[in-house]
GROMACS .gro file of N, CA and C in nm:
model
  285
    1UNK      N    1  -0.329  -2.838   2.291
    1UNK     CA    2  -0.281  -2.772   2.395
    1UNK      C    3  -0.173  -2.663   2.390
    2UNK      N    4  -0.224  -2.555   2.450
    2UNK     CA    5  -0.153  -2.408   2.401
    2UNK      C    6  -0.023  -2.412   2.461
    3UNK      N    7   0.079  -2.323   2.467
    3UNK     CA    8   0.176  -2.399   2.553
    3UNK      C    9   0.240  -2.216   2.570
    4UNK      N   10   0.166  -2.117   2.564
    4UNK     CA   11   0.221  -1.960   2.525
    4UNK      C   12   0.177  -1.942   2.721
    5UNK      N   13   0.129  -1.959   2.788
    5UNK     CA   14   0.101  -1.981   2.903
    5UNK      C   15  -0.078  -1.925   2.876
    6UNK      N   16  -0.159  -1.929   2.800
    6UNK     CA   17  -0.251  -1.839   2.788
    6UNK      C   18  -0.400  -2.004   2.815
    7UNK      N   19  -0.459  -1.981   2.851
    7UNK     CA   20  -0.563  -2.031   2.884
    7UNK      C   21  -0.651  -2.073   2.720
    8UNK      N   22  -0.662  -2.177   2.690
    8UNK     CA   23  -0.775  -2.227   2.597
    8UNK      C   24  -0.928  -2.185   2.639
    9UNK      N   25  -0.971  -2.140   2.549
    9UNK     CA   26  -1.119  -2.070   2.476
    9UNK      C   27  -1.265  -2.166   2.635
   10UNK      N   28  -1.142  -2.284   2.622
   10UNK     CA   29  -1.261  -2.332   2.723
   10UNK      C   30  -1.201  -2.351   2.856
   11UNK      N   31  -1.032  -2.334   2.867
   11UNK     CA   32  -1.016  -2.297   3.010
   11UNK      C   33  -1.085  -2.182   3.038
   12UNK      N   34  -1.082  -2.097   2.970
   12UNK     CA   35  -1.115  -1.906   2.998
   12UNK      C   36  -1.260  -1.951   3.016
   13UNK      N   37  -1.329  -2.042   2.971
   13UNK     CA   38  -1.507  -2.018   2.994
   13UNK      C   39  -1.515  -2.145   3.166
   14UNK      N   40  -1.395  -2.218   3.199
   14UNK     CA   41  -1.404  -2.283   3.347
   14UNK      C   42  -1.376  -2.188   3.408
   15UNK      N   43  -1.289  -2.073   3.380
   15UNK     CA   44  -1.260  -1.974   3.515
   15UNK      C   45  -1.380  -1.899   3.505
   16UNK      N   46  -1.456  -1.895   3.384
   16UNK     CA   47  -1.563  -1.803   3.432
   16UNK      C   48  -1.706  -1.818   3.513
   17UNK      N   49  -1.673  -1.961   3.438
   17UNK     CA   50  -1.815  -2.016   3.564
   17UNK      C   51  -1.771  -2.083   3.679
   18UNK      N   52  -1.610  -2.100   3.719
   18UNK     CA   53  -1.583  -2.047   3.877
   18UNK      C   54  -1.612  -1.994   3.916
   19UNK      N   55  -1.578  -1.837   3.876
   19UNK     CA   56  -1.545  -1.670   3.910
   19UNK      C   57  -1.760  -1.681   3.949
   20UNK      N   58  -1.852  -1.708   3.858
   20UNK     CA   59  -1.925  -1.702   3.859
   20UNK      C   60  -2.042  -1.723   3.979
   21UNK      N   61  -1.981  -1.885   3.975
   21UNK     CA   62  -2.064  -1.997   4.085
   21UNK      C   63  -1.979  -1.958   4.215
   22UNK      N   64  -1.876  -1.935   4.228
   22UNK     CA   65  -1.810  -1.851   4.409
   22UNK      C   66  -1.883  -1.754   4.433
   23UNK      N   67  -1.911  -1.641   4.329
   23UNK     CA   68  -1.981  -1.484   4.329
   23UNK      C   69  -2.185  -1.515   4.379
   24UNK      N   70  -2.178  -1.627   4.312
   24UNK     CA   71  -2.330  -1.640   4.318
   24UNK      C   72  -2.343  -1.732   4.487
   25UNK      N   73  -2.231  -1.840   4.502
   25UNK     CA   74  -2.279  -1.899   4.552
   25UNK      C   75  -2.161  -1.913   4.745
   26UNK      N   76  -2.113  -1.855   4.700
   26UNK     CA   77  -1.981  -1.778   4.837
   26UNK      C   78  -1.853  -1.881   4.827
   27UNK      N   79  -1.861  -2.018   4.777
   27UNK     CA   80  -1.789  -2.146   4.758
   27UNK      C   81  -1.754  -2.181   4.607
   28UNK      N   82  -1.659  -2.287   4.612
   28UNK     CA   83  -1.640  -2.349   4.464
   28UNK      C   84  -1.710  -2.438   4.460
   29UNK      N   85  -1.759  -2.453   4.260
   29UNK     CA   86  -1.838  -2.571   4.266
   29UNK      C   87  -1.789  -2.706   4.292
   30UNK      N   88  -1.877  -2.784   4.273
   30UNK     CA   89  -1.793  -2.933   4.270
   30UNK      C   90  -1.736  -2.975   4.128
   31UNK      N   91  -1.683  -3.136   4.141
   31UNK     CA   92  -1.631  -3.164   4.044
   31UNK      C   93  -1.723  -3.215   3.930
   32UNK      N   94  -1.869  -3.231   4.014
   32UNK     CA   95  -1.971  -3.302   3.951
   32UNK      C   96  -2.042  -3.164   3.865
   33UNK      N   97  -2.039  -3.044   3.943
   33UNK     CA   98  -2.058  -2.926   3.868
   33UNK      C   99  -2.039  -2.836   3.740
   34UNK      N  100  -1.824  -2.868   3.794
   34UNK     CA  101  -1.747  -2.858   3.692
   34UNK      C  102  -1.782  -2.911   3.521
   35UNK      N  103  -1.841  -3.066   3.572
   35UNK     CA  104  -1.850  -3.170   3.473
   35UNK      C  105  -1.958  -3.144   3.387
   36UNK      N  106  -2.109  -3.067   3.459
   36UNK     CA  107  -2.200  -3.059   3.398
   36UNK      C  108  -2.154  -2.908   3.334
   37UNK      N  109  -2.142  -2.830   3.441
   37UNK     CA  110  -2.137  -2.663   3.338
   37UNK      C  111  -2.051  -2.665   3.180
   38UNK      N  112  -1.941  -2.750   3.193
   38UNK     CA  113  -1.870  -2.745   3.061
   38UNK      C  114  -1.923  -2.859   2.950
   39UNK      N  115  -2.028  -2.978   3.023
   39UNK     CA  116  -2.109  -3.032   2.909
   39UNK      C  117  -2.010  -3.146   2.820
   40UNK      N  118  -1.921  -3.223   2.996
   40UNK     CA  119  -1.839  -3.290   2.958
   40UNK      C  120  -1.890  -3.448   2.964
   41UNK      N  121  -1.849  -3.543   2.954
   41UNK     CA  122  -1.902  -3.673   2.939
   41UNK      C  123  -1.853  -3.711   3.060
   42UNK      N  124  -1.738  -3.668   3.097
   42UNK     CA  125  -1.687  -3.742   3.257
   42UNK      C  126  -1.629  -3.640   3.347
   43UNK      N  127  -1.551  -3.651   3.464
   43UNK     CA  128  -1.468  -3.625   3.559
   43UNK      C  129  -1.305  -3.546   3.507
   44UNK      N  130  -1.289  -3.672   3.415
   44UNK     CA  131  -1.113  -3.638   3.347
   44UNK      C  132  -1.133  -3.542   3.286
   45UNK      N  133  -1.191  -3.439   3.185
   45UNK     CA  134  -1.229  -3.374   3.073
   45UNK      C  135  -1.212  -3.187   3.207
   46UNK      N  136  -1.290  -3.173   3.260
   46UNK     CA  137  -1.284  -3.098   3.364
   46UNK      C  138  -1.150  -3.074   3.462
   47UNK      N  139  -1.078  -3.206   3.545
   47UNK     CA  140  -1.004  -3.209   3.592
   47UNK      C  141  -0.899  -3.195   3.525
   48UNK      N  142  -0.857  -3.231   3.386
   48UNK     CA  143  -0.758  -3.191   3.346
   48UNK      C  144  -0.739  -3.056   3.322
   49UNK      N  145  -0.813  -2.970   3.255
   49UNK     CA  146  -0.780  -2.804   3.279
   49UNK      C  147  -0.810  -2.754   3.428
   50UNK      N  148  -0.889  -2.778   3.487
   50UNK     CA  149  -0.864  -2.722   3.598
   50UNK      C  150  -0.656  -2.770   3.679
   51UNK      N  151  -0.628  -2.892   3.662
   51UNK     CA  152  -0.481  -2.873   3.674
   51UNK      C  153  -0.372  -2.817   3.581
   52UNK      N  154  -0.461  -2.779   3.416
   52UNK     CA  155  -0.354  -2.709   3.362
   52UNK      C  156  -0.362  -2.559   3.438
   53UNK      N  157  -0.503  -2.502   3.473
   53UNK     CA  158  -0.501  -2.384   3.488
   53UNK      C  159  -0.389  -2.383   3.598
   54UNK      N  160  -0.410  -2.428   3.709
   54UNK     CA  161  -0.353  -2.468   3.801
   54UNK      C  162  -0.200  -2.398   3.782
   55UNK      N  163  -0.131  -2.516   3.677
   55UNK     CA  164  -0.016  -2.508   3.652
   55UNK      C  165   0.023  -2.351   3.583
   56UNK      N  166  -0.097  -2.325   3.510
   56UNK     CA  167  -0.041  -2.179   3.466
   56UNK      C  168  -0.077  -2.053   3.575
   57UNK      N  169  -0.095  -2.047   3.684
   57UNK     CA  170  -0.076  -2.020   3.763
   57UNK      C  171  -0.284  -1.939   3.773
   58UNK      N  172  -0.368  -1.950   3.753
   58UNK     CA  173  -0.474  -1.916   3.713
   58UNK      C  174  -0.524  -1.945   3.826
   59UNK      N  175  -0.580  -2.096   3.863
   59UNK     CA  176  -0.621  -2.150   4.017
   59UNK      C  177  -0.502  -2.224   4.118
   60UNK      N  178  -0.535  -2.170   4.189
   60UNK     CA  179  -0.479  -2.224   4.334
   60UNK      C  180  -0.588  -2.316   4.409
   61UNK      N  181  -0.553  -2.471   4.479
   61UNK     CA  182  -0.632  -2.533   4.519
   61UNK      C  183  -0.612  -2.593   4.617
   62UNK      N  184  -0.638  -2.570   4.781
   62UNK     CA  185  -0.636  -2.594   4.917
   62UNK      C  186  -0.754  -2.757   4.883
   63UNK      N  187  -0.562  -2.817   4.929
   63UNK     CA  188  -0.611  -2.930   4.957
   63UNK      C  189  -0.690  -3.041   5.075
   64UNK      N  190  -0.636  -2.908   5.167
   64UNK     CA  191  -0.754  -2.955   5.329
   64UNK      C  192  -0.850  -2.943   5.333
   65UNK      N  193  -0.857  -2.851   5.239
   65UNK     CA  194  -1.101  -2.753   5.257
   65UNK      C  195  -1.135  -2.806   5.100
   66UNK      N  196  -1.270  -2.880   5.114
   66UNK     CA  197  -1.343  -2.913   5.060
   66UNK      C  198  -1.403  -2.773   4.983
   67UNK      N  199  -1.449  -2.825   4.808
   67UNK     CA  200  -1.430  -2.706   4.758
   67UNK      C  201  -1.331  -2.594   4.724
   68UNK      N  202  -1.162  -2.629   4.766
   68UNK     CA  203  -1.113  -2.545   4.764
   68UNK      C  204  -1.023  -2.472   4.694
   69UNK      N  205  -1.115  -2.474   4.574
   69UNK     CA  206  -0.997  -2.372   4.425
   69UNK      C  207  -1.087  -2.223   4.445
   70UNK      N  208  -0.949  -2.142   4.426
   70UNK     CA  209  -0.916  -2.019   4.440
   70UNK      C  210  -0.894  -1.964   4.318
   71UNK      N  211  -0.934  -1.861   4.258
   71UNK     CA  212  -0.841  -1.753   4.192
   71UNK      C  213  -0.784  -1.723   4.202
   72UNK      N  214  -0.688  -1.709   4.108
   72UNK     CA  215  -0.568  -1.616   4.205
   72UNK      C  216  -0.588  -1.413   4.065
   73UNK      N  217  -0.481  -1.364   4.137
   73UNK     CA  218  -0.468  -1.297   4.088
   73UNK      C  219  -0.477  -1.235   3.901
   74UNK      N  220  -0.439  -1.326   3.883
   74UNK     CA  221  -0.400  -1.358   3.711
   74UNK      C  222  -0.540  -1.432   3.674
   75UNK      N  223  -0.568  -1.457   3.758
   75UNK     CA  224  -0.712  -1.503   3.697
   75UNK      C  225  -0.795  -1.398   3.713
   76UNK      N  226  -0.803  -1.324   3.800
   76UNK     CA  227  -0.903  -1.244   3.822
   76UNK      C  228  -0.855  -1.129   3.706
   77UNK      N  229  -0.726  -1.125   3.649
   77UNK     CA  230  -0.682  -0.972   3.587
   77UNK      C  231  -0.783  -0.985   3.443
   78UNK      N  232  -0.755  -1.155   3.424
   78UNK     CA  233  -0.745  -1.210   3.281
   78UNK      C  234  -0.897  -1.218   3.245
   79UNK      N  235  -0.991  -1.256   3.360
   79UNK     CA  236  -1.200  -1.204   3.362
   79UNK      C  237  -1.239  -1.060   3.342
   80UNK      N  238  -1.148  -0.988   3.353
   80UNK     CA  239  -1.165  -0.844   3.361
   80UNK      C  240  -1.099  -0.797   3.208
   81UNK      N  241  -1.003  -0.819   3.155
   81UNK     CA  242  -1.006  -0.865   3.044
   81UNK      C  243  -1.119  -0.900   2.943
   82UNK      N  244  -1.179  -0.990   3.017
   82UNK     CA  245  -1.249  -1.035   2.948
   82UNK      C  246  -1.420  -0.979   2.935
   83UNK      N  247  -1.401  -0.891   2.992
   83UNK     CA  248  -1.538  -0.817   3.022
   83UNK      C  249  -1.648  -0.845   3.099
   84UNK      N  250  -1.550  -0.946   3.187
   84UNK     CA  251  -1.649  -0.962   3.322
   84UNK      C  252  -1.670  -0.789   3.475
   85UNK      N  253  -1.793  -0.755   3.485
   85UNK     CA  254  -1.779  -0.665   3.549
   85UNK      C  255  -1.717  -0.635   3.659
   86UNK      N  256  -1.622  -0.561   3.673
   86UNK     CA  257  -1.559  -0.578   3.829
   86UNK      C  258  -1.562  -0.735   3.879
   87UNK      N  259  -1.478  -0.808   3.812
   87UNK     CA  260  -1.430  -0.907   3.849
   87UNK      C  261  -1.354  -0.945   3.962
   88UNK      N  262  -1.379  -0.923   4.087
   88UNK     CA  263  -1.319  -0.946   4.198
   88UNK      C  264  -1.349  -1.069   4.271
   89UNK      N  265  -1.282  -1.129   4.371
   89UNK     CA  266  -1.303  -1.252   4.413
   89UNK      C  267  -1.274  -1.203   4.600
   90UNK      N  268  -1.377  -1.188   4.691
   90UNK     CA  269  -1.280  -1.164   4.799
   90UNK      C  270  -1.171  -1.253   4.917
   91UNK      N  271  -1.186  -1.357   4.819
   91UNK     CA  272  -1.146  -1.507   4.898
   91UNK      C  273  -1.018  -1.525   4.787
   92UNK      N  274  -0.939  -1.448   4.699
   92UNK     CA  275  -0.883  -1.447   4.588
   92UNK      C  276  -0.749  -1.524   4.676
   93UNK      N  277  -0.690  -1.611   4.598
   93UNK     CA  278  -0.593  -1.681   4.648
   93UNK      C  279  -0.405  -1.592   4.639
   94UNK      N  280  -0.361  -1.565   4.737
   94UNK     CA  281  -0.298  -1.475   4.716
   94UNK      C  282  -0.087  -1.532   4.650
   95UNK      N  283  -0.126  -1.492   4.538
   95UNK     CA  284  -0.051  -1.560   4.456
   95UNK      C  285  -0.035  -1.422   4.350
   0.00000   0.00000   0.00000
């Protein structure tokens, strides 16, 4: 586990997947969709990474909304630096 406040390569891939999914479907992926996208054998792996990304300030979860994951400005900044074109999300968390 990284302690420098930056996501691991797998966590960065999860952020990219969430951004791409939201861009295409206008909502966040389900737990199962995240599990399948990263090739995990259980929900525990993607859920662990999502919790860590929340702790680091890259994701924010709205517990009162289904599929309530939101990318933060910090996540979008990281994604722009990693080469995603126009990594913007009109529904970003105001963090």
